[in-house]
PDB file of C-alpha atoms in Angstrom:
ATOM      1  CA  MET A1331      64.600 -11.053 -10.164  1.00  0.00           C
ATOM      2  CA  ALA A1332      66.008 -12.091  -6.783  1.00  0.00           C
ATOM      3  CA  ILE A1333      66.292  -9.378  -4.146  1.00  0.00           C
ATOM      4  CA  TYR A1334      67.405 -10.179  -0.609  1.00  0.00           C
ATOM      5  CA  ILE A1335      67.370  -8.083   2.544  1.00  0.00           C
ATOM      6  CA  ALA A1336      68.777  -8.802   5.989  1.00  0.00           C
ATOM      7  CA  LEU A1337      66.778  -8.078   9.124  1.00  0.00           C
ATOM      8  CA  GLY A1338      68.234  -7.752  12.608  1.00  0.00           C
ATOM      9  CA  SER A1339      67.127  -6.681  16.080  1.00  0.00           C
ATOM     10  CA  ASN A1340      68.612  -6.805  19.561  1.00  0.00           C
ATOM     11  CA  LEU A1341      66.459  -4.345  21.547  1.00  0.00           C
ATOM     12  CA  GLY A1342      62.911  -4.795  22.775  1.00  0.00           C
ATOM     13  CA  ASP A1343      60.734  -7.640  21.495  1.00  0.00           C
ATOM     14  CA  THR A1344      63.163  -8.798  18.814  1.00  0.00           C
ATOM     15  CA  ASP A1345      60.857 -11.462  17.375  1.00  0.00           C
ATOM     16  CA  ASN A1346      58.021  -8.970  17.013  1.00  0.00           C
ATOM     17  CA  ASN A1347      60.387  -6.320  15.609  1.00  0.00           C
ATOM     18  CA  LEU A1348      61.353  -8.590  12.704  1.00  0.00           C
ATOM     19  CA  LYS A1349      57.713  -9.553  12.074  1.00  0.00           C
ATOM     20  CA  GLU A1350      56.648  -5.899  12.167  1.00  0.00           C
ATOM     21  CA  ALA A1351      59.352  -4.902   9.667  1.00  0.00           C
ATOM     22  CA  LEU A1352      58.162  -7.651   7.298  1.00  0.00           C
ATOM     23  CA  ARG A1353      54.565  -6.477   7.739  1.00  0.00           C
ATOM     24  CA  ARG A1354      55.554  -2.892   6.948  1.00  0.00           C
ATOM     25  CA  LEU A1355      57.355  -4.000   3.789  1.00  0.00           C
ATOM     26  CA  THR A1356      54.125  -5.501   2.478  1.00  0.00           C
ATOM     27  CA  LEU A1357      52.192  -2.341   3.410  1.00  0.00           C
ATOM     28  CA  LYS A1358      54.616  -0.401   1.207  1.00  0.00           C
ATOM     29  CA  GLY A1359      53.915  -2.623  -1.786  1.00  0.00           C
ATOM     30  CA  ILE A1360      56.909  -4.929  -1.442  1.00  0.00           C
ATOM     31  CA  ARG A1361      56.124  -8.627  -1.807  1.00  0.00           C
ATOM     32  CA  VAL A1362      57.829 -10.843   0.757  1.00  0.00           C
ATOM     33  CA  CYS A1363      58.392 -14.178  -1.013  1.00  0.00           C
ATOM     34  CA  ARG A1364      60.401 -16.203   1.507  1.00  0.00           C
ATOM     35  CA  VAL A1365      61.850 -15.625   4.958  1.00  0.00           C
ATOM     36  CA  SER A1366      64.579 -17.647   6.640  1.00  0.00           C
ATOM     37  CA  ASP A1367      64.244 -18.930  10.172  1.00  0.00           C
ATOM     38  CA  PHE A1368      64.866 -16.299  12.835  1.00  0.00           C
ATOM     39  CA  MET A1369      68.357 -17.016  14.203  1.00  0.00           C
ATOM     40  CA  THR A1370      69.969 -15.777  17.418  1.00  0.00           C
ATOM     41  CA  THR A1371      73.530 -14.580  16.805  1.00  0.00           C
ATOM     42  CA  LYS A1372      76.336 -12.883  18.678  1.00  0.00           C
ATOM     43  CA  PRO A1373      76.943  -9.177  17.985  1.00  0.00           C
ATOM     44  CA  TYR A1374      79.387  -8.329  15.186  1.00  0.00           C
ATOM     45  CA  GLY A1375      82.019  -5.628  15.540  1.00  0.00           C
ATOM     46  CA  VAL A1376      80.786  -4.109  18.812  1.00  0.00           C
ATOM     47  CA  THR A1377      80.384  -7.052  21.190  1.00  0.00           C
ATOM     48  CA  ASP A1378      79.263  -5.345  24.437  1.00  0.00           C
ATOM     49  CA  GLN A1379      75.563  -5.532  23.584  1.00  0.00           C
ATOM     50  CA  PRO A1380      72.743  -8.102  23.609  1.00  0.00           C
ATOM     51  CA  ASP A1381      72.586 -10.964  21.105  1.00  0.00           C
ATOM     52  CA  PHE A1382      70.725 -10.306  17.863  1.00  0.00           C
ATOM     53  CA  LEU A1383      67.806 -12.016  16.237  1.00  0.00           C
ATOM     54  CA  ASN A1384      68.507 -12.147  12.487  1.00  0.00           C
ATOM     55  CA  ALA A1385      66.757 -13.271   9.333  1.00  0.00           C
ATOM     56  CA  VAL A1386      66.933 -12.817   5.572  1.00  0.00           C
ATOM     57  CA  ALA A1387      63.945 -12.228   3.304  1.00  0.00           C
ATOM     58  CA  GLU A1388      63.598 -12.678  -0.423  1.00  0.00           C
ATOM     59  CA  ILE A1389      61.414  -9.894  -1.797  1.00  0.00           C
ATOM     60  CA  GLU A1390      59.955  -8.676  -5.072  1.00  0.00           C
ATOM     61  CA  THR A1391      59.483  -5.025  -5.972  1.00  0.00           C
ATOM     62  CA  ASP A1392      59.316  -2.752  -8.965  1.00  0.00           C
ATOM     63  CA  LYS A1393      61.319  -0.140  -7.062  1.00  0.00           C
ATOM     64  CA  SER A1394      64.853   0.756  -8.059  1.00  0.00           C
ATOM     65  CA  PRO A1395      67.656  -0.192  -5.639  1.00  0.00           C
ATOM     66  CA  THR A1396      67.862   3.374  -4.271  1.00  0.00           C
ATOM     67  CA  GLU A1397      64.077   3.614  -3.940  1.00  0.00           C
ATOM     68  CA  LEU A1398      64.127   0.320  -2.030  1.00  0.00           C
ATOM     69  CA  LEU A1399      66.928   1.605   0.216  1.00  0.00           C
ATOM     70  CA  HIS A1400      64.798   4.645   1.076  1.00  0.00           C
ATOM     71  CA  VAL A1401      61.849   2.377   1.937  1.00  0.00           C
ATOM     72  CA  LEU A1402      64.088   0.300   4.244  1.00  0.00           C
ATOM     73  CA  LEU A1403      65.399   3.444   5.968  1.00  0.00           C
ATOM     74  CA  GLN A1404      61.846   4.797   6.254  1.00  0.00           C
ATOM     75  CA  ILE A1405      60.673   1.588   7.964  1.00  0.00           C
ATOM     76  CA  GLU A1406      63.611   1.776  10.393  1.00  0.00           C
ATOM     77  CA  GLN A1407      62.687   5.374  11.191  1.00  0.00           C
ATOM     78  CA  GLU A1408      58.970   4.590  11.575  1.00  0.00           C
ATOM     79  CA  MET A1409      59.846   1.798  13.988  1.00  0.00           C
ATOM     80  CA  GLY A1410      61.909   4.189  16.108  1.00  0.00           C
ATOM     81  CA  ARG A1411      65.442   3.143  15.261  1.00  0.00           C
ATOM     82  CA  ASN A1412      68.050   5.318  16.954  1.00  0.00           C
ATOM     83  CA  ARG A1413      71.580   5.252  15.549  1.00  0.00           C
ATOM     84  CA  ILE A1414      73.487   5.526  18.824  1.00  0.00           C
ATOM     85  CA  ARG A1415      76.803   4.029  17.724  1.00  0.00           C
ATOM     86  CA  HIS A1416      78.163   2.307  14.646  1.00  0.00           C
ATOM     87  CA  TRP A1417      77.314  -1.431  14.765  1.00  0.00           C
ATOM     88  CA  GLY A1418      75.558  -0.777  18.069  1.00  0.00           C
ATOM     89  CA  GLU A1419      72.260  -1.802  19.580  1.00  0.00           C
ATOM     90  CA  ARG A1420      69.112  -1.366  17.519  1.00  0.00           C
ATOM     91  CA  ASN A1421      65.496  -2.380  17.598  1.00  0.00           C
ATOM     92  CA  ILE A1422      65.529  -2.879  13.824  1.00  0.00           C
ATOM     93  CA  ASP A1423      68.147  -3.011  11.090  1.00  0.00           C
ATOM     94  CA  LEU A1424      67.288  -3.571   7.432  1.00  0.00           C
ATOM     95  CA  ASP A1425      70.074  -4.027   4.891  1.00  0.00           C
ATOM     96  CA  LEU A1426      69.842  -4.556   1.158  1.00  0.00           C
ATOM     97  CA  LEU A1427      72.112  -7.533   0.441  1.00  0.00           C
ATOM     98  CA  LEU A1428      71.558  -8.470  -3.195  1.00  0.00           C
ATOM     99  CA  PHE A1429      69.547  -6.899  -5.999  1.00  0.00           C
ATOM    100  CA  ASP A1430      69.417  -9.568  -8.683  1.00  0.00           C
ATOM    101  CA  ASP A1431      72.892  -9.768 -10.260  1.00  0.00           C
ATOM    102  CA  ARG A1432      73.529  -6.039 -10.092  1.00  0.00           C
ATOM    103  CA  ILE A1433      76.663  -4.396  -8.749  1.00  0.00           C
ATOM    104  CA  ILE A1434      75.933  -0.906  -7.430  1.00  0.00           C
ATOM    105  CA  ASP A1435      78.543   1.459  -6.036  1.00  0.00           C
ATOM    106  CA  LEU A1436      76.978   4.748  -4.951  1.00  0.00           C
ATOM    107  CA  PRO A1437      77.870   6.909  -1.953  1.00  0.00           C
ATOM    108  CA  GLU A1438      74.636   5.887  -0.173  1.00  0.00           C
ATOM    109  CA  LEU A1439      74.326   2.304  -1.458  1.00  0.00           C
ATOM    110  CA  GLN A1440      76.684  -0.571  -2.177  1.00  0.00           C
ATOM    111  CA  VAL A1441      75.211  -3.790  -3.564  1.00  0.00           C
ATOM    112  CA  PRO A1442      76.090  -6.565  -2.990  1.00  0.00           C
ATOM    113  CA  HIS A1443      76.393  -5.579   0.652  1.00  0.00           C
ATOM    114  CA  PRO A1444      80.153  -4.947   0.979  1.00  0.00           C
ATOM    115  CA  ASP A1445      80.791  -7.123   4.050  1.00  0.00           C
ATOM    116  CA  MET A1446      78.172  -9.848   3.734  1.00  0.00           C
ATOM    117  CA  GLN A1447      80.735 -12.580   2.961  1.00  0.00           C
ATOM    118  CA  ASN A1448      82.220 -12.079   6.457  1.00  0.00           C
ATOM    119  CA  ARG A1449      78.962 -12.162   8.394  1.00  0.00           C
ATOM    120  CA  ASP A1450      77.585 -15.485   9.546  1.00  0.00           C
ATOM    121  CA  PHE A1451      74.369 -13.752  10.670  1.00  0.00           C
ATOM    122  CA  VAL A1452      73.794 -12.849   6.999  1.00  0.00           C
ATOM    123  CA  LEU A1453      75.188 -15.909   5.218  1.00  0.00           C
ATOM    124  CA  GLY A1454      73.515 -18.463   7.513  1.00  0.00           C
ATOM    125  CA  PRO A1455      69.942 -17.270   6.919  1.00  0.00           C
ATOM    126  CA  LEU A1456      70.670 -16.454   3.263  1.00  0.00           C
ATOM    127  CA  ALA A1457      72.118 -19.934   2.661  1.00  0.00           C
ATOM    128  CA  GLN A1458      68.947 -21.397   4.146  1.00  0.00           C
ATOM    129  CA  ILE A1459      66.671 -19.800   1.523  1.00  0.00           C
ATOM    130  CA  ALA A1460      69.024 -19.128  -1.419  1.00  0.00           C
ATOM    131  CA  PRO A1461      72.088 -21.401  -1.317  1.00  0.00           C
ATOM    132  CA  GLU A1462      72.621 -21.436  -5.083  1.00  0.00           C
ATOM    133  CA  VAL A1463      72.293 -17.687  -5.644  1.00  0.00           C
ATOM    134  CA  MET A1464      75.491 -16.254  -7.086  1.00  0.00           C
ATOM    135  CA  HIS A1465      77.298 -13.324  -5.456  1.00  0.00           C
ATOM    136  CA  PRO A1466      77.739 -11.110  -8.536  1.00  0.00           C
ATOM    137  CA  ALA A1467      81.081  -9.616  -7.518  1.00  0.00           C
ATOM    138  CA  LEU A1468      82.772 -12.635  -5.900  1.00  0.00           C
ATOM    139  CA  ARG A1469      81.301 -15.110  -8.433  1.00  0.00           C
ATOM    140  CA  LYS A1470      80.623 -17.716  -5.764  1.00  0.00           C
ATOM    141  CA  THR A1471      77.343 -19.147  -4.556  1.00  0.00           C
ATOM    142  CA  ILE A1472      76.003 -18.226  -1.148  1.00  0.00           C
ATOM    143  CA  ARG A1473      76.586 -21.852  -0.111  1.00  0.00           C
ATOM    144  CA  GLN A1474      80.275 -21.571  -1.119  1.00  0.00           C
ATOM    145  CA  LEU A1475      80.669 -18.290   0.797  1.00  0.00           C
ATOM    146  CA  TRP A1476      78.956 -19.806   3.864  1.00  0.00           C
ATOM    147  CA  GLU A1477      81.246 -22.858   3.740  1.00  0.00           C
ATOM    148  CA  GLN A1478      84.341 -20.655   3.341  1.00  0.00           C
ATOM    149  CA  LEU A1479      83.338 -18.559   6.350  1.00  0.00           C
ATOM    150  CA  ALA A1480      82.745 -21.686   8.420  1.00  0.00           C
ATOM    151  CA  GLU A1481      86.257 -22.910   7.481  1.00  0.00           C
ATOM    152  CA  LYS A1482      87.806 -19.593   8.531  1.00  0.00           C
ATOM    153  CA  LYS A1483      86.109 -19.798  11.928  1.00  0.00           C
ATOM    154  CA  LYS A1484      87.381 -23.291  12.728  1.00  0.00           C
ATOM    155  CA  PRO A1485      89.999 -23.295  15.506  1.00  0.00           C
TER     156      PRO A1485
END
């Protein structure tokens, strides 16, 4: 089973924030299999804030998707995340991107992440560690989605 989460930080020691989130995942019984490079990216949506440090991790867990979501939110809370504004600054952000080939549409959880195909800070790191993984709703590989996004961004 392939499960992928996105990590992001643009407040405080961003490098350490991502490492600490990964450490906390393992403390909660979640196996971190692979992690992309940490990549500096421009803010998305709300641009009047510092650049982000982003990564994607492949994990293994016996938790259900909603149980995993609650673990991710718990780690954010433990690390002191404050939700000041939508898409705003944060010391840590953990998003569930893909949970194997499942499509989940619940009020509190949508998987695959509903906007991941438009986010280079998600597709870039994800393409680095899982280029051939299939997006279950769009039926394209991560590499294909990354290439399509790059084409859209060309002047």
